[in-house]
């Protein structure tokens, strides 16, 4: 029998593609983009187009496994077969429940730490039954800040809510700035809208220290020094305000703190900004004038600018621009960082944080996921005695890799990993549990790059003995004798709970409708007085103000930031770990520890057909930096700093400016020396939002001497 099932890609990507899976006699035989999806329009990125290779990979974890007696933690010759032996689900769950009981008796509940992130963004599998379980257990809470919280805080300090311009409006823009946003690589379904605008005469400007695929298609490419975007945005506002190019009416009506902003931007003269950013003063002036006068102008800012020490303030400064020019009024104007705040699913009902009261009578302590190395090695009262990893691969994606691995090697740490593959992290697991892919379970999928909600239907039966995250934690709750009814809810009941939310934009969107229609746009019209008739009208969230800040205005002056000890308008200094910062001595090059265009963070690195598309383990370096170090193109180089070292192959090219080098994420065990670039990154947190600083990293590079052995 042949059928076509609608699903939605739940990977950590703004696009949340509509997907069609052809199933013949129970086996998926084809994957394609759903042509009916208004944003993702029938095509998939190169990696997910090869998803059958991933689902049916011989490397899948299919059964519960436990570490064989006497086999040490860490990568082993012989692979998973040499390390693990198969056990039953009952046995695995009993063993986990028993260890959890022992640990809580001896060390307290908070000695257990869940660790999960972006493996799936499905509303259920990304955070529901798992949260209930760990809250009820009284485990330490994980601060999930490895990706986006600095940008989120920066944006919300101005607009109060994480929403922005819809992607379909970009086709009407006349001036598009991709600011720390690799649209072509990481958000490819926005790209056709950008191209359409370009065909209609729009100008595309790219601001990025790395010459991305997106930059190569730009009409104007501005290589900015890493971590200096706040200065650039302030410089633009200096020109816009002093030349009277702002929208005085919009500013007067819908913003707060213009006079303070005007005073503050005076420090950021184009000449001074040029010193910080590496962008010529006349270009700062030109960019400001063009941006303020070519209407409509839209900014696609992505998470690239906020992975640096000043990331929160950078995002805050950029967020002020459309508020100053009144660009929010225009169809095809505004700014997009993320659209996720529009969905407003009922997370409280899914996650049930009140269960912590049952366990502890108070909220559990919070551990920042960026600082896993410190947590595993240094945290006391209680120390972490068990780590439960799911939907994440911390031994690859976490900064300060050597410290993470040192912690994971601890013999007294009980590590459980629920995974689809034998990753860098399963190398340190005591128990490995098999996880379904999105082909094998149902979920509700929102997006962070558009406003369509989807139900992703289950296309095939779980392979082997795989279980979804939801099912795993349902079973584990039963094993721990947690008898609250919430642990017995079905997937459908949980989807209904998620949709039962006070958010007016969800009005009228039911599970039934999603199942019938495949995708449904958020009901922006439903919230307006003239409602239904305008259901496909463009969404202009801040055309009439309506900011969600405490003052209801766009806040150039933020009392909340002042309370936290920040400058209420804006503060900028060079990142400490940068060429012009306090820690500049010794390591003269700034490393961009980037994502790969063909992987998704560490996902897909092990799928051979996908891996074949990516040039792995390279260091991109400018000829001016390679020459004095006698580094020829193609030679092996040692990249190092005080935290670690890695050997890569030099690619001497023009991808980066002098003083900057770039490399990208890969599985440690798939690289020649068993390491990845996160040996070089630090656990330092951003100025706002406690996020990771993957792009504030200083290193030195030298030609390799013959022996760099694995740690
Ligand atoms: N193909 C692919 N797609 C992905 C991912 C992937 O790994 N591969 N990851 C997914 C995830 S988890 C996320 S969060 C999104 C993120 O998507 P993006 O937000 O696009 O994230 P990044 O690639 O980190 O950064 C974007 C760009 O910012 C640049 N950048 C770095 N530092 C600075 C700076 O200081 N200033 C400026 N102006 N630019 C800077 C980088 O060089 C990069 O080209 O993409 C998702 N999509
Ligand atoms: N150097 C450097 N490091 C980075 C970044 C960078 O740009 N540079 N980017 C950072 C960013 S933005 C992010 S978001 C993080 C991402 O870090 P992670 O959230 O760890 O993301 P992935 O590397 O994609 O790993 C997700 C894992 O979850 C598994 N998985 C997928 N679906 C499921 C499921 O349904 N259930 C279970 N149990 N497992 C599943 C996948 O097989 C995969 O191994 O990495 C960060 N690390
Ligand atoms: S990873 Fe992104 S672009 Fe690729 S299929 Fe999934 S949602 Fe679409
Ligand atoms: Mo991310």
PDB file of C-alpha atoms and ligand atoms in Angstrom, residues 12 117 147 307 595 601, ligand 4:
ATOM      1  CA  UNK A  12      16.541  23.447  14.840  1.00  0.00           C
ATOM      2  CA  UNK A 117      18.317  21.170  23.459  1.00  0.00           C
ATOM      3  CA  UNK A 147      21.791  29.392  21.312  1.00  0.00           C
ATOM      4  CA  UNK A 307      27.139  34.728  20.026  1.00  0.00           C
ATOM      5  CA  UNK A 595      28.198  26.011  11.890  1.00  0.00           C
ATOM      6  CA  UNK A 601      25.067  21.914  14.392  1.00  0.00           C
TER       7      UNK A 601
HETATM    8 MO1  LIG B   4      20.920  27.396  17.596  1.00  0.00          MO
END
